[in-house]
mmCIF file of C-alpha atoms in Angstrom:
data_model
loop_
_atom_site.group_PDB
_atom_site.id
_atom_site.type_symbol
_atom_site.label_atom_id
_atom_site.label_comp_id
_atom_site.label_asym_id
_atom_site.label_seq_id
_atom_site.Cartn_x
_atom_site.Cartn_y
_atom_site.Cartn_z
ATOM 1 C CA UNK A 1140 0.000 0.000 0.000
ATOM 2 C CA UNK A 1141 1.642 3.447 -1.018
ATOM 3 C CA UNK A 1142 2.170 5.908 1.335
ATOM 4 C CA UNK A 1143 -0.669 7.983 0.315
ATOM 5 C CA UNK A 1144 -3.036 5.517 0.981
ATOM 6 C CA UNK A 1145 -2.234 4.634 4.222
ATOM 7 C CA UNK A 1146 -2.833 8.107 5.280
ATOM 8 C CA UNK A 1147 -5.890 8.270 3.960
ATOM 9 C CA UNK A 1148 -6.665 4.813 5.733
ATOM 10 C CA UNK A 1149 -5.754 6.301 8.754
ATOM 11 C CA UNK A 1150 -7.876 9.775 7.910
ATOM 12 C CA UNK A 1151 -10.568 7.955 7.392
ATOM 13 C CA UNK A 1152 -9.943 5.419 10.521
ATOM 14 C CA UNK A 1153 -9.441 8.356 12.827
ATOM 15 C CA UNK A 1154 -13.159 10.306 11.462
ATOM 16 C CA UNK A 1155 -15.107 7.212 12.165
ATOM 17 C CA UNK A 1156 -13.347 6.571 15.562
ATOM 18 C CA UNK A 1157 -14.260 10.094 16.739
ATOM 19 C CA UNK A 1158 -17.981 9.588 15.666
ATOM 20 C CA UNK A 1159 -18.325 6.464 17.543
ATOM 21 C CA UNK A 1160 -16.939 8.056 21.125
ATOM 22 C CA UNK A 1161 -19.267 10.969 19.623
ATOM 23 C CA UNK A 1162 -21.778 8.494 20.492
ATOM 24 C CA UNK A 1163 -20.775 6.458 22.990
ATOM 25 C CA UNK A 1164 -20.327 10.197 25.418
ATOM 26 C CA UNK A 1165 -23.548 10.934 24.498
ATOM 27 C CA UNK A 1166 -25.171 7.614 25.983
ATOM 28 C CA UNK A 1167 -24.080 9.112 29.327
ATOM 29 C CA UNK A 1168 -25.806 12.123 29.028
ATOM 30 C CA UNK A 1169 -29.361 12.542 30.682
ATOM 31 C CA UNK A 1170 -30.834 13.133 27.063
ATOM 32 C CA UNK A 1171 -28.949 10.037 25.181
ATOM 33 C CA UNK A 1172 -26.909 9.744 21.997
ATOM 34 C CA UNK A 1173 -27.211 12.785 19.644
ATOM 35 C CA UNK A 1174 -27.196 11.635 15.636
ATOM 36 C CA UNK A 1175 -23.222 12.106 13.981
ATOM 37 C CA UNK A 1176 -24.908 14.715 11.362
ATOM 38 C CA UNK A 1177 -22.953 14.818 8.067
ATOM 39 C CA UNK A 1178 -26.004 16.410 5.800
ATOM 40 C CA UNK A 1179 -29.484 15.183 4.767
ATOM 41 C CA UNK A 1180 -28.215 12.581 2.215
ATOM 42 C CA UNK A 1181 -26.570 10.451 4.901
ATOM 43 C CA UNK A 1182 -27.342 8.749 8.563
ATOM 44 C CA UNK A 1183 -30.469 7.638 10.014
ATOM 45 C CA UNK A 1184 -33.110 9.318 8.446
ATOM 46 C CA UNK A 1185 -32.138 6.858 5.373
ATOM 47 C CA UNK A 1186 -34.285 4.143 7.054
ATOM 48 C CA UNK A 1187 -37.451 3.763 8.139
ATOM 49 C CA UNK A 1188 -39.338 4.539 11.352
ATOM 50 C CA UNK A 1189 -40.196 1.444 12.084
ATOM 51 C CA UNK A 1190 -36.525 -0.083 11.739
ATOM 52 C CA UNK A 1191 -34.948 3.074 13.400
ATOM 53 C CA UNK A 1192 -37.459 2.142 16.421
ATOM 54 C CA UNK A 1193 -36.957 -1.275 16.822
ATOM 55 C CA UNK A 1194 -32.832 -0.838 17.690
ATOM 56 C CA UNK A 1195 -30.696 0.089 20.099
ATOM 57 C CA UNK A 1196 -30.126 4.246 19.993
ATOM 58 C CA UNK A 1197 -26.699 3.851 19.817
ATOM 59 C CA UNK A 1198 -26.806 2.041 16.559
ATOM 60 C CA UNK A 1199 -29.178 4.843 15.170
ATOM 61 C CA UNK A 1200 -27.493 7.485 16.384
ATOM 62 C CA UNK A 1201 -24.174 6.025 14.810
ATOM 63 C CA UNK A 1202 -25.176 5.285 11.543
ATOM 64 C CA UNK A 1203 -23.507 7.410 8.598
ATOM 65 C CA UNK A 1204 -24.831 5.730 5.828
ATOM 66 C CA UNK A 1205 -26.015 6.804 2.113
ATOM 67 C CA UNK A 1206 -28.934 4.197 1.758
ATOM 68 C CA UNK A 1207 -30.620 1.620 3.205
ATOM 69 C CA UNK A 1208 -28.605 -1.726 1.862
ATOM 70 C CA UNK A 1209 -30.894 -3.815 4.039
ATOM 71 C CA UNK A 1210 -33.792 -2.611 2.591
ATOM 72 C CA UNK A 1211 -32.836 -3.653 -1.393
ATOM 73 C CA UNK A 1212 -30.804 -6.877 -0.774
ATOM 74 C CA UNK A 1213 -33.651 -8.981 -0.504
ATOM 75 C CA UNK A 1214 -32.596 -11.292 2.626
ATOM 76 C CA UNK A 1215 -34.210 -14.794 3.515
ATOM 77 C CA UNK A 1216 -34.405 -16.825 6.290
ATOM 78 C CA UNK A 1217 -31.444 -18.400 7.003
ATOM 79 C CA UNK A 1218 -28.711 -16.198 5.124
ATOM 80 C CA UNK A 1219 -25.315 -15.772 6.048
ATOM 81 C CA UNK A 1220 -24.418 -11.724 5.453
ATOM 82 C CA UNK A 1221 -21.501 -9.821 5.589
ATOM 83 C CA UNK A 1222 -21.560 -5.876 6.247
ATOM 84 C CA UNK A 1223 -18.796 -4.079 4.900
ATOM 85 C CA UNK A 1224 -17.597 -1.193 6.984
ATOM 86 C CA UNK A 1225 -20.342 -2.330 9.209
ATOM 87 C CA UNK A 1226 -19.874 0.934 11.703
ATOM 88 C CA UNK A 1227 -22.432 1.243 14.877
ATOM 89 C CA UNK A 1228 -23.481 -1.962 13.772
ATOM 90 C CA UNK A 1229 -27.194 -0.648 12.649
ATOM 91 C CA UNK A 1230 -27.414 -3.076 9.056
ATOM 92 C CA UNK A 1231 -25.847 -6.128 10.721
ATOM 93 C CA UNK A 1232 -29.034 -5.672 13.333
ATOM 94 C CA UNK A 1233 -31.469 -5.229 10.173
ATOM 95 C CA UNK A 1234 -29.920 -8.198 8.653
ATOM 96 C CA UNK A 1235 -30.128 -10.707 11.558
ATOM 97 C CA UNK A 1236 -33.995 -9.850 12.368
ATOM 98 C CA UNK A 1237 -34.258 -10.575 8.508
ATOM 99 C CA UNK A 1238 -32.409 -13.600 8.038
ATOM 100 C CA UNK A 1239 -33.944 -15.000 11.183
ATOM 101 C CA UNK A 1240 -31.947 -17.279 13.946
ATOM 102 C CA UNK A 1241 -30.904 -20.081 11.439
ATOM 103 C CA UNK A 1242 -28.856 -17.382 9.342
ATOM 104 C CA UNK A 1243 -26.188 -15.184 10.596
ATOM 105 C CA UNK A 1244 -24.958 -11.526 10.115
ATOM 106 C CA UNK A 1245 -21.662 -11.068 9.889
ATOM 107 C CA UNK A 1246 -20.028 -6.791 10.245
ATOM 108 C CA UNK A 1247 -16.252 -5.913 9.302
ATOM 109 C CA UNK A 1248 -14.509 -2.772 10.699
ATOM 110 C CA UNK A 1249 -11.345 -1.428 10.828
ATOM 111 C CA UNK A 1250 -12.071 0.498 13.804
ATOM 112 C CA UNK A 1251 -11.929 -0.567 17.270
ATOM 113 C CA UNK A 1252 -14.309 2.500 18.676
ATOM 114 C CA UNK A 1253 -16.786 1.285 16.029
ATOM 115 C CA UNK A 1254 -16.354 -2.933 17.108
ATOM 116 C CA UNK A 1255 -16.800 -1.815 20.769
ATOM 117 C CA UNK A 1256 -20.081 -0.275 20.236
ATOM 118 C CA UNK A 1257 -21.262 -2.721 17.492
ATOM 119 C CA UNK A 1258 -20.717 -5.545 20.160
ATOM 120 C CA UNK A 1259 -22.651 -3.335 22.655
ATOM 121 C CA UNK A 1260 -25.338 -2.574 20.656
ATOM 122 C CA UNK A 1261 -25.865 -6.015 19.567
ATOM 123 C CA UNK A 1262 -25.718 -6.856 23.376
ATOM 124 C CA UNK A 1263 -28.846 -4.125 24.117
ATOM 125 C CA UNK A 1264 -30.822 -5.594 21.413
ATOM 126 C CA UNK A 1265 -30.229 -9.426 22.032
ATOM 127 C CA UNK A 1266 -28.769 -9.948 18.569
ATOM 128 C CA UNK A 1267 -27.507 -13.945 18.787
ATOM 129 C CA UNK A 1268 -26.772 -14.609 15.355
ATOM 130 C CA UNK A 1269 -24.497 -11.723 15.069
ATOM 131 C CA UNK A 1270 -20.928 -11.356 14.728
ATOM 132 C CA UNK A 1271 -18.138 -8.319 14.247
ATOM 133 C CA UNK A 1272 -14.877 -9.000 12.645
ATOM 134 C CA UNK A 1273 -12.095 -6.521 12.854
ATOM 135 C CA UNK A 1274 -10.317 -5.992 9.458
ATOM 136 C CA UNK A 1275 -10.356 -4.158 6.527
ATOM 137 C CA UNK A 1276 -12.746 -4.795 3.547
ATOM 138 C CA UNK A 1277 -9.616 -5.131 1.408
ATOM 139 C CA UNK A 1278 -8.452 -7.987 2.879
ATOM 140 C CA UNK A 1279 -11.619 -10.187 4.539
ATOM 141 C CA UNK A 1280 -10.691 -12.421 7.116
ATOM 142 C CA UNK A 1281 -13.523 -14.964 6.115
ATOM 143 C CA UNK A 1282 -13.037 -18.339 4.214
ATOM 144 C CA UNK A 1283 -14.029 -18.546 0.624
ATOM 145 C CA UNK A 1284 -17.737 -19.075 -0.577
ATOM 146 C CA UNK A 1285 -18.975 -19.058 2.729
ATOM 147 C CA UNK A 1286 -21.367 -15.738 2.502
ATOM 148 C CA UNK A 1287 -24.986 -15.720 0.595
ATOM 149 C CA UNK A 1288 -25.231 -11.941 0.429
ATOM 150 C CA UNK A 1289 -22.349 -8.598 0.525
ATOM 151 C CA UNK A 1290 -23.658 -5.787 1.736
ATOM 152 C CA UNK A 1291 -22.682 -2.320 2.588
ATOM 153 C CA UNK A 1292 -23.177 1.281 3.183
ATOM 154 C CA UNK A 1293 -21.542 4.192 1.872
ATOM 155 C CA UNK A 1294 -18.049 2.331 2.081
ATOM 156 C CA UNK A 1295 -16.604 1.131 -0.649
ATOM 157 C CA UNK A 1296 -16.249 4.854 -2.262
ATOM 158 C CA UNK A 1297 -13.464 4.569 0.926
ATOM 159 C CA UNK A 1298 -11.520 2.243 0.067
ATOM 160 C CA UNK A 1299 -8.448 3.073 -1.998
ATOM 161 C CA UNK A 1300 -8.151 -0.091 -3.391
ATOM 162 C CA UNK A 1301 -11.490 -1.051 -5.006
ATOM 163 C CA UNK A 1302 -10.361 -3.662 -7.428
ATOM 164 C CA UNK A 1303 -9.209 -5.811 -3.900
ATOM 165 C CA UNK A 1304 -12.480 -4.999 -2.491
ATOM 166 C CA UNK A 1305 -14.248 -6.209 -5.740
ATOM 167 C CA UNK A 1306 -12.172 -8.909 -5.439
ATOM 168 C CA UNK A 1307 -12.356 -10.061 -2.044
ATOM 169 C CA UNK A 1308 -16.262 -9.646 -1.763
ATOM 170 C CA UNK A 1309 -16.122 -12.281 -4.917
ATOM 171 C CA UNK A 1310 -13.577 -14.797 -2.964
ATOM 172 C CA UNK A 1311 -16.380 -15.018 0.034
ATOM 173 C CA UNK A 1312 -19.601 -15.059 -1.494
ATOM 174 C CA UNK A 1313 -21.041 -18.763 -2.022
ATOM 175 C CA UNK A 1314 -21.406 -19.518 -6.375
ATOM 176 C CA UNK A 1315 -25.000 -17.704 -6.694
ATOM 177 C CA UNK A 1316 -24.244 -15.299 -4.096
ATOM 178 C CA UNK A 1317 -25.214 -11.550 -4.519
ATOM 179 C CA UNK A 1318 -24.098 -8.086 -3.427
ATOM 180 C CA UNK A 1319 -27.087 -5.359 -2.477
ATOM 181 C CA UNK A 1320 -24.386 -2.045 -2.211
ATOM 182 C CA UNK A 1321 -25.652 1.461 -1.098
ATOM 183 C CA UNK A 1322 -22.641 3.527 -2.564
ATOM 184 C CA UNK A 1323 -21.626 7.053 -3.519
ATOM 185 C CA UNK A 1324 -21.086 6.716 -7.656
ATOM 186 C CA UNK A 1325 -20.378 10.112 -10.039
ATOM 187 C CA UNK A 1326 -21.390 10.662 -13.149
ATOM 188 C CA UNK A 1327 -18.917 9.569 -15.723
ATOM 189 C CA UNK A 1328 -18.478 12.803 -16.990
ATOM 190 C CA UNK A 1329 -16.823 13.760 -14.107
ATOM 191 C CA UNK A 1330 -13.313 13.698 -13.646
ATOM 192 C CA UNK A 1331 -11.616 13.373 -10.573
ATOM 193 C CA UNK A 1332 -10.449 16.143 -9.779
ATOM 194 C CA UNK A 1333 -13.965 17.270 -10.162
ATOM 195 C CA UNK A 1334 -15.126 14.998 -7.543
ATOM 196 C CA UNK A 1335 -12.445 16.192 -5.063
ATOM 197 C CA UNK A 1336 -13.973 19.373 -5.439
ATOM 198 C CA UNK A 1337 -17.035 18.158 -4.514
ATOM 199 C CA UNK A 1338 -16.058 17.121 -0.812
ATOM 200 C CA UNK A 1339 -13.304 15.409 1.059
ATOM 201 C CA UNK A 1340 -12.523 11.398 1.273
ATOM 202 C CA UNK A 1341 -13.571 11.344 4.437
ATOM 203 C CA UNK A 1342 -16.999 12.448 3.896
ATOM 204 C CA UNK A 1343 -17.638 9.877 0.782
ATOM 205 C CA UNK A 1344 -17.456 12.043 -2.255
ATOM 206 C CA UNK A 1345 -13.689 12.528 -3.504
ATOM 207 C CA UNK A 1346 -13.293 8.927 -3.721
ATOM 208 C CA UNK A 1347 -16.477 7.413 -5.508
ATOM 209 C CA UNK A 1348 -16.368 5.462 -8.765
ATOM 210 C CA UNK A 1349 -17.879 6.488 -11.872
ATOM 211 C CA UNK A 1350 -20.816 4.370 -12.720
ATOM 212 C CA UNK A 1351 -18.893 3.352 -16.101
ATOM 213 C CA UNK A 1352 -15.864 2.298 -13.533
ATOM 214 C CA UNK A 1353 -17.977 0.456 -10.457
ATOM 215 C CA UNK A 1354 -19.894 -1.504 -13.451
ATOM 216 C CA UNK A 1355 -16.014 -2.123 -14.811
ATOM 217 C CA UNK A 1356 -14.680 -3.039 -11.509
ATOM 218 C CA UNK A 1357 -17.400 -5.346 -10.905
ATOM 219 C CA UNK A 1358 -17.245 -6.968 -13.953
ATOM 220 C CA UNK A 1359 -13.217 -7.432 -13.601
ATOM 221 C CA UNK A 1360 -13.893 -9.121 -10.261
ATOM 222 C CA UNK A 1361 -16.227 -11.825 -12.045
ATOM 223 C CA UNK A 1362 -19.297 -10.137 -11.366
ATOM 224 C CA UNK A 1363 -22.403 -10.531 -13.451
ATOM 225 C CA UNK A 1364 -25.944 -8.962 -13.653
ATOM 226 C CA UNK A 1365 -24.713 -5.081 -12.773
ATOM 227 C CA UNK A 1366 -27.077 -3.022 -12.097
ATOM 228 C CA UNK A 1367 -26.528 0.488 -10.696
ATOM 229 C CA UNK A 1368 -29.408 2.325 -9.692
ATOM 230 C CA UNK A 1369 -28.825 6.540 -8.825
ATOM 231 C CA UNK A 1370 -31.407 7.077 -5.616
ATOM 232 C CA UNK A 1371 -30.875 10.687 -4.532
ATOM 233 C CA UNK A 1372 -28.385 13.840 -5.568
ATOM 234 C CA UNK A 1373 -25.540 13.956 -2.388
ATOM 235 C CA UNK A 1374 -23.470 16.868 -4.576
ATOM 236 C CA UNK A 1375 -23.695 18.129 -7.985
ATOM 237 C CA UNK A 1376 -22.855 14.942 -10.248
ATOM 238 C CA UNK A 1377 -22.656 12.677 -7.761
ATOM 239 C CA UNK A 1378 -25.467 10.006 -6.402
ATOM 240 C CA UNK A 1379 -26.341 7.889 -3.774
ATOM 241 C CA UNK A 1380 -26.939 4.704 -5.604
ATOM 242 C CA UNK A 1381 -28.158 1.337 -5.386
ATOM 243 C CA UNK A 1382 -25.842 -1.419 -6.418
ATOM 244 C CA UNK A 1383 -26.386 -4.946 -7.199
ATOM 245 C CA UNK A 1384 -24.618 -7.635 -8.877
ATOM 246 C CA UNK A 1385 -24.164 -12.057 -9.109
ATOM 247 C CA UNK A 1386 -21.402 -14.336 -8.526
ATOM 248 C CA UNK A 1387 -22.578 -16.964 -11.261
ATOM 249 C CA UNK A 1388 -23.471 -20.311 -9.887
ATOM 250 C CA UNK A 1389 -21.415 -21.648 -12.096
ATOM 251 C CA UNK A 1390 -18.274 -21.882 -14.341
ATOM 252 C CA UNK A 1391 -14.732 -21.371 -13.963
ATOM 253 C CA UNK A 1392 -14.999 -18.171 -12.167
ATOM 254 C CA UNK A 1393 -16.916 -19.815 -9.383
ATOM 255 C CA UNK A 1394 -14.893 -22.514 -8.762
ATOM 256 C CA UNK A 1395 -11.763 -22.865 -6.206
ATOM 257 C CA UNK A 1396 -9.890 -25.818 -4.652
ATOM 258 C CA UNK A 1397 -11.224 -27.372 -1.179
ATOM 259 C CA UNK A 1398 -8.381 -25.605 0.320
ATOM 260 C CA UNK A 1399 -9.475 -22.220 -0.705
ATOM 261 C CA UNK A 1400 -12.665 -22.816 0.103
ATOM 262 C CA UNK A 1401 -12.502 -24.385 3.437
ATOM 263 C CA UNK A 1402 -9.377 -22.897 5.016
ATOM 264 C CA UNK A 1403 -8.054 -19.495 5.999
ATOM 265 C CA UNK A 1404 -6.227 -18.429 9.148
ATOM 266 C CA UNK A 1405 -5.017 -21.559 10.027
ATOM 267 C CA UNK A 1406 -7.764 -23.232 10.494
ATOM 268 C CA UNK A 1407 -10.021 -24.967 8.315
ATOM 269 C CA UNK A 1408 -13.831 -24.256 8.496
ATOM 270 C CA UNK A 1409 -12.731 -20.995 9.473
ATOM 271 C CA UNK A 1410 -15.236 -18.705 11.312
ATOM 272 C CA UNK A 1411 -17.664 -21.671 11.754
ATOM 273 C CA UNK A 1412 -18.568 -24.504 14.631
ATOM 274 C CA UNK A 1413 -16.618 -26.815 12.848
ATOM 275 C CA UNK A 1414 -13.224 -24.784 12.526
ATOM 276 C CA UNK A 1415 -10.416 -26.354 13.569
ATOM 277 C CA UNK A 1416 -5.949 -26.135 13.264
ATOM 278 C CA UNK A 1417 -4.274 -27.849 10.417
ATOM 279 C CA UNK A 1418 -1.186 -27.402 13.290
ATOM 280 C CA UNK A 1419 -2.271 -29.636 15.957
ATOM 281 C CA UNK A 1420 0.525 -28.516 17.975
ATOM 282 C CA UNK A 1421 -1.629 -25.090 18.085
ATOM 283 C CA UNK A 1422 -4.993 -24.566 19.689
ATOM 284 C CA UNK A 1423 -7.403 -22.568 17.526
ATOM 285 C CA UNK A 1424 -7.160 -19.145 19.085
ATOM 286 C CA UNK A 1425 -3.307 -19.212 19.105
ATOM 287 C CA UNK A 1426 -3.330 -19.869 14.900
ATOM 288 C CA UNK A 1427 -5.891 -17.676 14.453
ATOM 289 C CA UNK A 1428 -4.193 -14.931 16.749
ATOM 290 C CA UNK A 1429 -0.549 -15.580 15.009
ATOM 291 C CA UNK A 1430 -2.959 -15.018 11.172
ATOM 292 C CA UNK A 1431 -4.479 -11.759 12.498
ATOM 293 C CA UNK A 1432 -8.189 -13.249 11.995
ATOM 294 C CA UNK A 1433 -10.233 -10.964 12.286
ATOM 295 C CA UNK A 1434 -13.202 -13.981 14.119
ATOM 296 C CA UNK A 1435 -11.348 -15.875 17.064
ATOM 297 C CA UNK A 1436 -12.447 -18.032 19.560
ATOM 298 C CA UNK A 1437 -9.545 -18.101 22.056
ATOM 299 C CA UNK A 1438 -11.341 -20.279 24.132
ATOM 300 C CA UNK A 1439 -10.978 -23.166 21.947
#
């Protein structure tokens, strides 16, 4: 990773870190957390009543989303999801009471101020079949084909390496899996420099894709059945928009070795109840401590 990008890893680490003590202060006040405002086109106000009411305030109050990813990826009972950037934790709640308790919901964050009150909101609302990774969405520390659905809000325009996110969110997703994105995508007229001028990195605008280049990237990763849908106007040129897309079910793009598929961080089954070391000199929290995984379970 080039210099440049690890600073603005660490920009954008430090913004989101800030918001969630932002919160977390708040919910020791006598009036509760107070919203992390960025504008109109992004937070809470994105979902619905009814959804906003049924969680935790933290995870409301938290949320700095573009969309509503929950609310267009079409989850079923039983599903295994994966939030990218998953923040306050406010979609991985949505997803579990959708998927039900024989699926799981799975949120990924770089941030430790964000994990810590993911885990407690998920505590408040007696989320079981939930589960927050720490890592980056570049690199997902999660065994291949093992996720139905990818979702995410407002995160991937983020990431300064898109292609490995494209890529990575492939790797995971089951043959037949499917991403439902809320994103930040610019017109392709606009160049970007353009978009810079439009707002900072941090605040999701200098770094979105064109539509031409998120269909492209998309496509590059294996991706089929694009479809980018523009939702509301966040800055002149530039949209929140849905995005969806297919891992075929089929073909050599969707097929890997056994060892791919079943092993990552030292164990094999990675991340499930059947996990366990290909070192039997190791238990399974000291290999998957020594890999950096991002889901351990040092008691085993």
């Amino acid at each position: 990773m080039s210099e440049q990008s690890t600073d603005l890893r660490e920009t954008v680490r430090r913004r989101y870190a800030a918001a969630a003590v932002k919160v977390t202060e708040g919910s020791t006040t006598c009036c509760g957390p107070q919203p992390v405002e960025i504008d109109e086109n992004f937070g809470s106000t994105l979902y619905a009543a009814d959804e906003r009411d049924a969680l935790p305030a933290d995870a409301v109050a938290a949320s700095l989303g573009c969309g509503n990813p929950t609310a267009v990826a079409e989850l079923r009972q039983g599903e295994r999801v994966l939030d990218l950037g998953s923040g306050g934790g406010i979609d991985v709640l949505l997803s579990a009471r959708r998927v039900g308790p024989a699926g799981k919901a799975y949120g990924l964050d770089m941030t430790e101020e964000m994990l810590a009150l993911a885990l407690a909101n998920a505590a408040n609302a007696g989320a079981a079949n939930v589960d927050f990774l720490k890592g980056t969405i570049e690199a997902i520390p999660l065994p291949a084909h093992t996720i139905d659905v990818v979702i995410s809000n407002c995160v991937i325009n983020l990431s300064t390496d898109k292609p490995a996110v494209f890529a990575e969110t492939f790797r995971v997703l089951k043959p037949g899996g499917r991403i439902g994105v809320s994103d930040v995508v610019a017109d392709d007229a606009l160049t970007t420099a353009q978009r810079a001028e439009r707002g900072d990195y941090v605040g999701c605008i200098a770094g979105a894709l064109s539509f031409a280049e998120y269909r492209a990237g998309l496509e590059a990763a294996g991706f089929t059945d694009v479809d980018i849908t523009p939702t509301h106007a966040v800055a002149d040129g530039m949209h929140s928009a849905i995005v969806r897309a297919t891992k075929p079910a089929a073909g050599p793009a969707a097929t890997v070795s056994r060892a791919e598929s079943d092993s990552c961080c030292g164990v094999t089954a990675c991340c499930t109840p059947a996990e366990q070391v290909t070192d039997p000199s190791l238990t399974v929290g000291d290999a998957k401590s020594a890999a950096g995984c991002g889901c351990r379970n040092e008691d085993r």
